[in-house]
Short mmCIF file of C-alpha atoms (C1' of nucleotides) in Angstrom, two decimals:
data_model
loop_
_atom_site.label_atom_id
_atom_site.label_comp_id
_atom_site.label_asym_id
_atom_site.label_seq_id
_atom_site.Cartn_x
_atom_site.Cartn_y
_atom_site.Cartn_z
CA MET A 1 25.46 -5.23 -37.07
CA THR A 2 23.54 -7.19 -35.03
CA PRO A 3 19.62 -6.89 -35.95
CA PRO A 4 17.60 -5.57 -32.83
CA ARG A 5 15.69 -8.66 -31.41
CA SER A 6 12.03 -8.83 -30.35
CA THR A 7 12.17 -12.15 -28.60
CA LEU A 8 13.89 -13.36 -25.33
CA ARG A 9 17.01 -14.56 -25.22
CA ALA A 10 16.84 -18.26 -24.10
CA ASP A 11 18.15 -18.01 -20.86
CA ALA A 12 15.93 -15.14 -19.91
CA GLN A 13 13.17 -16.91 -21.26
CA ARG A 14 13.65 -19.93 -18.87
CA ASN A 15 14.74 -17.35 -15.76
CA ARG A 16 11.01 -15.90 -16.66
CA GLU A 17 8.72 -18.87 -16.38
CA HIS A 18 11.12 -20.42 -13.65
CA LEU A 19 10.21 -17.08 -11.50
CA ILE A 20 6.59 -17.34 -12.67
CA VAL A 21 6.34 -20.92 -11.58
CA THR A 22 7.81 -20.25 -8.25
CA ALA A 23 6.10 -17.31 -7.28
CA ALA A 24 2.80 -19.35 -7.91
CA GLU A 25 4.22 -21.88 -5.43
CA ALA A 26 5.33 -19.31 -2.91
CA PHE A 27 1.59 -17.41 -3.30
CA ALA A 28 -0.53 -20.86 -2.91
CA SER A 29 1.12 -21.70 0.12
CA GLY A 30 -0.56 -18.66 1.26
CA GLN A 31 1.88 -17.48 3.29
CA ALA A 32 3.45 -13.50 2.79
CA ILE A 33 6.57 -13.68 0.94
CA SER A 34 9.08 -11.18 -0.05
CA LEU A 35 10.29 -10.49 -3.76
CA ASP A 36 13.75 -10.91 -3.02
CA ALA A 37 12.91 -14.49 -1.14
CA ILE A 38 11.46 -15.55 -4.66
CA ALA A 39 14.10 -14.67 -6.50
CA LYS A 40 16.30 -16.46 -4.12
CA ARG A 41 13.67 -19.47 -4.22
CA ALA A 42 13.93 -19.29 -8.15
CA GLY A 43 18.11 -19.14 -7.73
CA VAL A 44 18.13 -16.26 -9.71
CA GLY A 45 19.27 -12.61 -8.11
CA THR A 46 16.69 -9.95 -7.53
CA GLY A 47 18.23 -7.78 -10.12
CA THR A 48 16.54 -10.77 -12.40
CA LEU A 49 13.57 -11.01 -10.67
CA TYR A 50 12.91 -6.68 -11.29
CA ARG A 51 13.93 -6.52 -15.17
CA HIS A 52 11.53 -9.42 -15.73
CA PHE A 53 8.93 -8.19 -13.56
CA PRO A 54 9.48 -3.96 -13.15
CA THR A 55 6.48 -4.14 -10.02
CA ARG A 56 5.26 -6.32 -8.02
CA GLU A 57 1.76 -6.04 -9.85
CA ASP A 58 3.35 -7.52 -12.88
CA LEU A 59 4.39 -10.50 -11.22
CA VAL A 60 1.42 -11.29 -9.41
CA GLU A 61 -0.68 -10.41 -12.96
CA GLU A 62 1.28 -13.12 -14.62
CA VAL A 63 0.98 -15.83 -11.86
CA TYR A 64 -2.98 -15.44 -12.16
CA ARG A 65 -3.30 -15.38 -15.64
CA ASP A 66 -4.75 -18.80 -16.25
CA GLN A 67 -6.44 -18.75 -13.16
CA ILE A 68 -8.63 -16.22 -13.96
CA ARG A 69 -10.11 -17.92 -16.72
CA PRO A 70 -13.06 -19.86 -15.35
CA LEU A 71 -14.95 -16.16 -14.04
CA ARG A 72 -15.17 -15.37 -17.70
CA ASP A 73 -17.31 -18.40 -17.99
CA ASP A 74 -19.10 -17.99 -14.87
CA ALA A 75 -20.00 -14.53 -16.01
CA ARG A 76 -21.82 -16.45 -19.03
CA VAL A 77 -23.42 -18.65 -17.00
CA LEU A 78 -24.71 -15.77 -14.88
CA LEU A 79 -26.18 -13.74 -17.46
CA ALA A 80 -27.77 -16.94 -18.88
CA THR A 81 -29.67 -17.51 -15.54
CA GLU A 82 -30.25 -13.72 -14.12
CA GLN A 83 -30.82 -10.43 -14.67
CA PRO A 84 -28.00 -8.45 -15.66
CA ALA A 85 -28.22 -6.00 -12.71
CA GLN A 86 -28.34 -9.12 -10.68
CA ALA A 87 -25.92 -11.04 -12.60
CA LEU A 88 -23.05 -8.36 -12.26
CA HIS A 89 -23.66 -8.13 -8.22
CA THR A 90 -23.34 -12.11 -8.11
CA TRP A 91 -20.16 -11.72 -10.62
CA MET A 92 -18.27 -9.15 -8.26
CA ARG A 93 -19.40 -11.31 -5.20
CA HIS A 94 -17.72 -14.00 -7.11
CA PHE A 95 -14.45 -12.10 -8.05
CA ALA A 96 -14.16 -10.79 -4.39
CA GLU A 97 -14.18 -14.10 -3.02
CA TRP A 98 -11.83 -15.50 -6.15
CA ALA A 99 -9.28 -12.58 -5.32
CA GLY A 100 -9.69 -13.50 -1.52
CA GLU A 101 -8.35 -16.56 -2.17
CA ARG A 102 -5.28 -15.14 -3.83
CA ARG A 103 -2.88 -12.66 -2.03
CA GLY A 104 -1.34 -9.63 -3.34
CA ILE A 105 -4.74 -9.60 -6.50
CA CYS A 106 -6.41 -6.59 -4.68
CA GLU A 107 -2.92 -4.43 -4.23
CA ALA A 108 -2.26 -5.61 -7.66
CA LEU A 109 -5.52 -4.02 -9.29
CA VAL A 110 -5.55 -0.97 -7.20
CA ALA A 111 -1.96 -0.58 -8.33
CA MET A 112 -3.22 -0.61 -11.54
CA SER A 113 -5.98 1.53 -11.19
CA ALA A 114 -3.74 3.98 -9.66
CA SER A 115 -1.20 4.15 -12.58
CA GLY A 116 -4.00 4.42 -15.06
CA ARG A 117 -2.92 0.69 -16.31
CA PHE A 118 -6.08 -0.48 -15.39
CA GLY A 119 -6.72 -3.16 -18.22
CA THR A 120 -3.07 -3.76 -19.29
CA GLY A 121 -1.94 -7.34 -17.74
CA PRO A 122 -3.77 -10.70 -17.70
CA VAL A 123 -6.26 -10.42 -14.69
CA CYS A 124 -7.28 -6.97 -15.27
CA ASP A 125 -8.03 -7.44 -18.84
CA GLU A 126 -10.02 -10.27 -18.44
CA VAL A 127 -11.99 -8.18 -15.63
CA GLN A 128 -12.19 -5.77 -17.60
CA GLN A 129 -13.58 -7.70 -20.44
CA VAL A 130 -15.99 -9.70 -18.56
CA LEU A 131 -17.54 -6.28 -16.73
CA GLY A 132 -17.68 -4.81 -20.42
CA MET A 133 -19.49 -8.02 -21.62
CA VAL A 134 -22.07 -7.79 -18.49
CA LEU A 135 -22.49 -3.75 -18.70
CA GLU A 136 -23.66 -4.18 -22.52
CA ALA A 137 -26.45 -6.89 -21.82
CA GLY A 138 -27.45 -5.18 -18.95
CA ALA A 139 -27.56 -1.76 -20.76
CA GLU A 140 -29.41 -3.51 -23.80
CA ALA A 141 -31.95 -4.76 -21.44
CA GLY A 142 -32.40 -1.21 -19.76
CA GLU A 143 -31.15 -2.48 -16.85
CA LEU A 144 -27.49 -0.52 -16.86
CA ARG A 145 -26.36 2.56 -17.82
CA SER A 146 -25.09 2.63 -21.21
CA ASP A 147 -22.67 5.36 -20.82
CA ILE A 148 -20.13 3.79 -18.45
CA ASP A 149 -16.78 2.54 -19.09
CA PRO A 150 -15.85 -1.02 -17.66
CA VAL A 151 -12.43 0.33 -16.50
CA ASP A 152 -14.42 2.84 -14.43
CA VAL A 153 -16.22 -0.20 -12.83
CA GLY A 154 -13.30 -2.50 -12.60
CA SER A 155 -11.50 0.44 -10.52
CA ILE A 156 -14.12 0.93 -8.44
CA LEU A 157 -14.17 -2.83 -7.73
CA ALA A 158 -10.86 -2.39 -7.04
CA GLY A 159 -11.38 0.31 -4.69
CA VAL A 160 -13.91 -1.22 -2.29
CA LEU A 161 -12.05 -4.66 -2.63
CA SER A 162 -9.00 -2.68 -0.93
CA VAL A 163 -10.97 -1.56 2.05
CA ALA A 164 -12.99 -4.48 2.98
CA GLY A 165 -11.40 -7.49 0.95
CA ALA A 166 -10.66 -8.89 4.10
CA LEU A 167 -12.98 -12.20 4.83
CA GLU A 168 -14.44 -10.57 8.21
CA GLN A 169 -15.75 -7.62 5.66
CA ARG A 170 -17.93 -9.98 3.73
CA ALA A 171 -21.21 -8.14 4.86
CA GLN A 172 -19.61 -4.63 4.51
CA LEU A 173 -18.27 -5.42 1.05
CA ASP A 174 -21.92 -6.96 0.11
CA ARG A 175 -23.66 -3.63 0.95
CA MET A 176 -20.86 -1.19 -0.63
CA LEU A 177 -21.37 -3.27 -4.01
CA THR A 178 -25.06 -2.73 -3.44
CA VAL A 179 -24.59 0.40 -3.64
CA VAL A 180 -22.40 0.33 -6.74
CA VAL A 181 -24.54 -1.89 -8.89
CA ASP A 182 -27.38 0.56 -7.52
CA GLY A 183 -25.42 3.31 -8.66
CA LEU A 184 -25.15 1.74 -12.59
CA ARG A 185 -28.72 1.80 -13.05
CA PRO A 186 -30.05 4.20 -15.52
CA HIS A 187 -31.08 7.36 -14.39
CA MET B 1 3.64 0.56 45.05
CA THR B 2 3.39 2.56 42.53
CA PRO B 3 -0.43 3.29 41.05
CA PRO B 4 -1.03 2.97 37.73
CA ARG B 5 -1.26 5.94 35.88
CA SER B 6 -3.74 7.12 33.08
CA THR B 7 -1.67 9.85 31.83
CA LEU B 8 1.37 10.78 30.09
CA ARG B 9 4.66 11.44 31.70
CA ALA B 10 5.95 14.54 30.73
CA ASP B 11 8.76 14.29 28.47
CA ALA B 12 6.42 11.59 26.98
CA GLN B 13 3.59 13.99 26.08
CA ARG B 14 6.55 16.57 24.85
CA ASN B 15 8.09 14.07 22.89
CA ARG B 16 4.27 12.94 21.15
CA GLU B 17 3.83 16.84 20.24
CA HIS B 18 7.44 17.59 18.91
CA LEU B 19 6.64 14.76 16.81
CA ILE B 20 3.19 15.71 15.56
CA VAL B 21 4.64 19.45 14.73
CA THR B 22 7.81 17.76 13.09
CA ALA B 23 5.49 15.67 10.89
CA ALA B 24 3.10 18.25 9.96
CA GLU B 25 6.15 20.54 9.00
CA ALA B 26 7.45 17.99 6.72
CA PHE B 27 4.17 16.94 5.44
CA ALA B 28 3.70 20.16 4.50
CA SER B 29 6.74 20.61 2.42
CA GLY B 30 5.12 18.36 -0.22
CA GLN B 31 8.30 16.24 -0.06
CA ALA B 32 7.89 12.43 0.87
CA ILE B 33 9.62 11.86 4.07
CA SER B 34 10.33 8.49 6.07
CA LEU B 35 8.96 8.21 8.95
CA ASP B 36 12.71 7.77 10.85
CA ALA B 37 13.84 10.82 8.93
CA ILE B 38 10.73 12.53 11.19
CA ALA B 39 11.96 10.96 14.44
CA LYS B 40 15.53 12.26 13.31
CA ARG B 41 14.20 15.96 12.99
CA ALA B 42 12.24 15.29 15.98
CA GLY B 43 15.24 14.54 18.02
CA VAL B 44 14.01 11.32 19.00
CA GLY B 45 14.65 7.65 18.30
CA THR B 46 12.68 5.43 16.12
CA GLY B 47 11.56 3.61 18.84
CA THR B 48 9.69 6.22 20.60
CA LEU B 49 8.12 7.71 17.34
CA TYR B 50 6.56 3.87 17.28
CA ARG B 51 5.53 3.71 20.28
CA HIS B 52 3.38 6.62 20.47
CA PHE B 53 2.03 6.16 16.67
CA PRO B 54 2.29 2.62 16.06
CA THR B 55 1.02 2.97 12.39
CA ARG B 56 1.85 5.74 10.08
CA GLU B 57 -1.88 6.45 9.58
CA ASP B 58 -2.18 7.19 13.32
CA LEU B 59 0.48 9.60 12.59
CA VAL B 60 -1.22 10.93 9.61
CA GLU B 61 -4.64 11.17 11.41
CA GLU B 62 -3.03 13.32 14.20
CA VAL B 63 -1.19 15.93 12.04
CA TYR B 64 -4.54 16.49 9.90
CA ARG B 65 -6.85 16.92 13.01
CA ASP B 66 -7.39 20.88 13.23
CA GLN B 67 -7.14 20.82 9.18
CA ILE B 68 -10.13 18.70 8.52
CA ARG B 69 -12.45 20.98 10.52
CA PRO B 70 -12.85 23.52 7.92
CA LEU B 71 -14.56 20.64 5.64
CA ARG B 72 -17.72 20.31 8.26
CA ASP B 73 -18.70 23.80 7.88
CA ASP B 74 -18.33 23.53 4.16
CA ALA B 75 -21.12 20.57 4.53
CA ARG B 76 -23.27 22.93 6.09
CA VAL B 77 -22.88 25.37 3.41
CA LEU B 78 -23.50 22.74 0.90
CA LEU B 79 -26.54 21.46 2.68
CA ALA B 80 -28.02 25.04 2.66
CA THR B 81 -27.16 25.87 -0.95
CA GLU B 82 -27.89 22.52 -2.55
CA GLN B 83 -30.08 19.79 -2.77
CA PRO B 84 -28.66 16.84 -0.66
CA ALA B 85 -27.37 14.20 -2.98
CA GLN B 86 -25.75 17.37 -4.86
CA ALA B 87 -24.14 18.56 -1.78
CA LEU B 88 -22.99 14.89 -1.25
CA HIS B 89 -21.16 14.95 -4.82
CA THR B 90 -19.80 18.07 -4.18
CA TRP B 91 -18.91 17.54 -0.77
CA MET B 92 -16.64 14.37 -1.60
CA ARG B 93 -14.96 16.53 -4.53
CA HIS B 94 -14.33 18.64 -2.01
CA PHE B 95 -12.70 16.20 0.36
CA ALA B 96 -10.76 14.69 -2.63
CA GLU B 97 -9.57 17.71 -3.43
CA TRP B 98 -8.30 18.46 0.30
CA ALA B 99 -7.35 14.78 0.71
CA GLY B 100 -5.42 15.26 -2.50
CA GLU B 101 -3.13 18.31 -1.58
CA ARG B 102 -2.37 16.54 1.95
CA ARG B 103 0.15 13.68 1.64
CA GLY B 104 -0.79 10.46 3.34
CA ILE B 105 -4.64 10.44 4.05
CA CYS B 106 -5.74 8.69 1.33
CA GLU B 107 -3.61 5.67 2.32
CA ALA B 108 -4.80 6.51 5.95
CA LEU B 109 -8.19 6.13 5.69
CA VAL B 110 -7.63 2.99 3.17
CA ALA B 111 -5.71 1.62 6.02
CA MET B 112 -8.26 2.62 8.87
CA SER B 113 -11.23 1.05 6.91
CA ALA B 114 -9.20 -1.78 5.52
CA SER B 115 -8.54 -2.87 9.48
CA GLY B 116 -12.29 -2.26 10.57
CA ARG B 117 -11.05 1.14 12.38
CA PHE B 118 -12.69 3.99 10.10
CA GLY B 119 -14.61 6.52 12.05
CA THR B 120 -11.49 5.78 15.08
CA GLY B 121 -8.82 9.04 14.86
CA PRO B 122 -9.56 12.70 14.11
CA VAL B 123 -9.63 12.75 10.62
CA CYS B 124 -11.86 9.78 9.62
CA ASP B 125 -14.41 10.27 12.58
CA GLU B 126 -14.83 13.48 10.91
CA VAL B 127 -15.45 12.57 7.73
CA GLN B 128 -17.90 9.73 9.02
CA GLN B 129 -19.98 12.44 11.01
CA VAL B 130 -20.32 14.78 8.23
CA LEU B 131 -21.37 11.98 6.26
CA GLY B 132 -23.74 10.98 8.66
CA MET B 133 -25.10 14.40 8.64
CA VAL B 134 -25.39 14.63 4.78
CA LEU B 135 -27.02 11.27 4.79
CA GLU B 136 -29.37 11.95 7.31
CA ALA B 137 -30.42 15.22 5.37
CA GLY B 138 -30.59 13.50 2.27
CA ALA B 139 -33.12 10.71 3.89
CA GLU B 140 -35.37 13.31 5.29
CA ALA B 141 -35.71 15.07 1.91
CA GLY B 142 -36.41 11.44 0.49
CA GLU B 143 -33.66 11.88 -1.96
CA LEU B 144 -30.93 9.32 -0.41
CA ARG B 145 -31.41 5.96 1.27
CA SER B 146 -32.10 5.88 4.91
CA ASP B 147 -30.68 2.73 5.93
CA ILE B 148 -26.87 3.27 4.97
CA ASP B 149 -23.94 3.51 7.27
CA PRO B 150 -21.84 6.38 7.33
CA VAL B 151 -19.04 4.42 7.38
CA ASP B 152 -19.83 2.28 4.43
CA VAL B 153 -19.99 5.28 2.66
CA GLY B 154 -16.49 6.94 4.31
CA SER B 155 -15.27 3.51 3.09
CA ILE B 156 -16.25 3.56 -0.78
CA LEU B 157 -15.11 7.27 -0.92
CA ALA B 158 -11.56 5.52 0.83
CA GLY B 159 -11.44 2.89 -1.64
CA VAL B 160 -12.52 5.04 -4.69
CA LEU B 161 -9.65 7.70 -3.67
CA SER B 162 -7.44 5.28 -3.47
CA VAL B 163 -7.49 3.96 -7.15
CA ALA B 164 -8.08 7.47 -8.71
CA GLY B 165 -7.04 9.90 -6.20
CA ALA B 166 -4.25 11.34 -8.20
CA LEU B 167 -4.95 14.85 -9.61
CA GLU B 168 -4.92 14.04 -13.36
CA GLN B 169 -7.66 10.94 -12.87
CA ARG B 170 -10.01 13.86 -11.87
CA ALA B 171 -12.29 13.21 -14.65
CA GLN B 172 -12.35 9.66 -13.89
CA LEU B 173 -12.81 10.20 -10.27
CA ASP B 174 -15.82 12.34 -11.05
CA ARG B 175 -17.70 9.75 -12.96
CA MET B 176 -17.14 6.90 -10.59
CA LEU B 177 -18.27 9.62 -7.10
CA THR B 178 -21.76 10.02 -9.51
CA VAL B 179 -21.99 6.17 -9.76
CA VAL B 180 -21.31 6.10 -5.77
CA VAL B 181 -23.86 8.96 -5.43
CA ASP B 182 -26.53 7.32 -7.56
CA GLY B 183 -25.98 4.22 -6.05
CA LEU B 184 -27.09 6.13 -2.51
CA ARG B 185 -30.26 7.06 -3.90
CA PRO B 186 -33.85 5.48 -2.81
CA HIS B 187 -34.81 2.08 -4.67
"C1'" DT C 1 34.03 -22.67 -35.58
"C1'" DC C 2 34.80 -18.39 -33.84
"C1'" DA C 3 35.01 -13.80 -32.77
"C1'" DG C 4 32.03 -9.62 -31.38
"C1'" DT C 5 28.30 -7.69 -29.56
"C1'" DA C 6 23.72 -6.96 -27.78
"C1'" DA C 7 21.22 -8.89 -24.04
"C1'" DC C 8 21.07 -10.28 -19.55
"C1'" DC C 9 22.90 -11.94 -14.91
"C1'" DG C 10 23.85 -11.32 -10.15
"C1'" DG C 11 23.98 -9.03 -6.06
"C1'" DA C 12 26.14 -5.44 -3.38
"C1'" DG C 13 23.89 -1.52 -1.66
"C1'" DG C 14 21.08 2.20 -0.12
"C1'" DG C 15 16.85 3.80 1.75
"C1'" DG C 16 12.37 2.30 3.85
"C1'" DT C 17 9.87 0.07 7.66
"C1'" DC C 18 9.18 -1.74 12.27
"C1'" DT C 19 10.77 -4.55 16.45
"C1'" DC C 20 13.40 -5.41 20.60
"C1'" DC C 21 15.68 -4.44 24.40
"C1'" DG C 22 19.03 -3.05 27.69
"C1'" DC C 23 19.58 1.82 29.88
"C1'" DT C 24 17.65 6.27 31.23
"C1'" DT C 25 14.68 8.98 33.98
"C1'" DG C 26 10.42 11.47 35.97
"C1'" DC C 27 7.59 11.22 39.64
"C1'" DG C 28 5.11 9.29 43.96
"C1'" DT C 29 6.55 8.05 48.55
"C1'" DC C 30 8.57 8.35 52.54
"C1'" DG D 1 16.16 14.93 49.65
"C1'" DA D 2 16.88 10.21 48.14
"C1'" DC D 3 14.91 5.82 46.80
"C1'" DG D 4 12.50 2.68 43.96
"C1'" DC D 5 10.54 1.35 39.71
"C1'" DA D 6 7.15 1.70 35.98
"C1'" DA D 7 7.30 4.71 31.70
"C1'" DG D 8 9.77 6.01 28.55
"C1'" DC D 9 13.82 6.23 25.20
"C1'" DG D 10 16.84 5.34 21.63
"C1'" DG D 11 19.18 3.36 18.02
"C1'" DA D 12 20.98 -1.20 16.66
"C1'" DG D 13 19.51 -5.06 13.88
"C1'" DA D 14 16.28 -7.67 10.73
"C1'" DC D 15 13.92 -7.29 7.01
"C1'" DC D 16 11.92 -5.43 2.69
"C1'" DC D 17 12.02 -3.01 -1.60
"C1'" DC D 18 14.77 -1.72 -5.66
"C1'" DT D 19 18.80 0.67 -8.44
"C1'" DC D 20 22.73 0.20 -10.62
"C1'" DC D 21 26.82 -1.26 -13.09
"C1'" DG D 22 30.44 -4.46 -13.60
"C1'" DG D 23 30.71 -9.15 -15.26
"C1'" DT D 24 28.94 -12.78 -18.02
"C1'" DT D 25 26.97 -15.08 -22.05
"C1'" DA D 26 23.60 -16.37 -25.97
"C1'" DC D 27 23.40 -15.18 -30.49
"C1'" DT D 28 24.72 -14.22 -35.20
"C1'" DG D 29 27.26 -13.41 -39.49
"C1'" DA D 30 31.30 -14.62 -41.77
#
DNA sequence: TCAGTAACCGGAGGGGTCTCCGCTTGCGTC
DNA sequence: GACGCAAGCGGAGACCCCTCCGGTTACTGA
C-alpha cells in the first residue's frame, strides 16, 4: 500500500524545470517556436511537456512568473506619484509595453479570461492583484468606481491587448485605454 | 497578347460561390469543422479554398455577409426608442448574442482588428457603420463623445467578446460593456 | 537490498492549417 | 475551330497541436 503522493517525483521535477528554462530561452529569442520544438530542445517527449503544462498558457504563465514582479513595484510608485485614475492608465500602458516584449502573454491572458481562469496562474494573478490595489486606491480617492471586479478590468485589458497589442497600434491602444479608464470612473 | 483580366474566370467564380454556400451550411450546423473538410465537401482542393479566402476570417466574413443586415435595422429601432447611450449598450448586447450563435465571428473580428483591417470585410464594415451611426446620434444628443473613431469602438467590442463571448459569461460581458459605454460618455 | 507499484516517460499518430508547384482549363485571338 | 497562355486547380507535404498508451523508473515498505 503506497500512500498517495503530493510532491512531484524527482525526475518529473527536473523535467518540469528544464522545460521552463528551455521555453524561457526560446521565447526570449523573439522567434516563434512550436511546443513540440521546445520539448525536443529540452530533451523530453511532447507527452511530458503536455503533462506538465496542459495548455500553452500554463507554460507561458510559468515562464514569466518572475518577470512580472517589477510591475507591482511600478504600480506602487505610480500610485505614490499620480492620481489613481491616471496611475491606472499609465500602468496599463506599462503593462502593454511589458507584454508586447514577451511572446505569448497576450494570447495566454485572453485564453485565461475566456476559460474563466483569469487570476489563476502567476502572471494573471499578479495582474489581478495590482489592479485590485489600484482600484481600491481609486475608490478611496473617489476617482474610480468601487463596485468593480479586478477580474473584469483585467479581462478588458486582455481583450484590448488582443486586438491592439502590436507596436504599430500603440496610438489606437492608448485611445482605447482612455475609454476604459474613463468608464471606470464613478457615475 | 492577352489583356490583364479584372473579373474572375467562370470556373473560379463557381468554386468561390460553392465554397461560401458549403461553409455556410457547415457553420450553421453548429459543429466545428476544418477548412480542409469544407474544401472536400465543396469538391475542391484545399489550395482552391485558400486562394479564394487567404485567411479563415475572409471566409467567415463572406459567409455572414447577408445575416448581419438585420442588425442595422435593429440599431435604427433602438435609436428611435432609447436614449443613444442606452441604445449603444443594448445593440452591443444584441450583437454579442448574434455573434454567439455564429461560429467563428468573434475570432474573425479580433483577427481583423489585430491586423488593422477592421472595417474591411462585409461584417466588420457593417459593424463599423452601425457604430458610427449610433455614435453620431449620441454626440448630437450630447450623450456620447464626439471625438471617437467607430473602428476603436468596434475593436474594443471585438476585444471584450474575445474574452467573454461565451454564453456562460453573459453577466461578466454585460458588466464590461457597461464600463465601455460609460467610457464613451463626454468628459 | 529488493520487490511491487504508482508515477512518469516518450513518441507514434490523428487531425488541423497552410503552401507550393506541376498540371489543367477557360477564354481571347486569329 | 484551333492555338496559346494566363488563370486557376488540386493535393502532396511540411509543420503544428495534442492524445493515448505500452514501456520505464523512482520511491516505499519490508
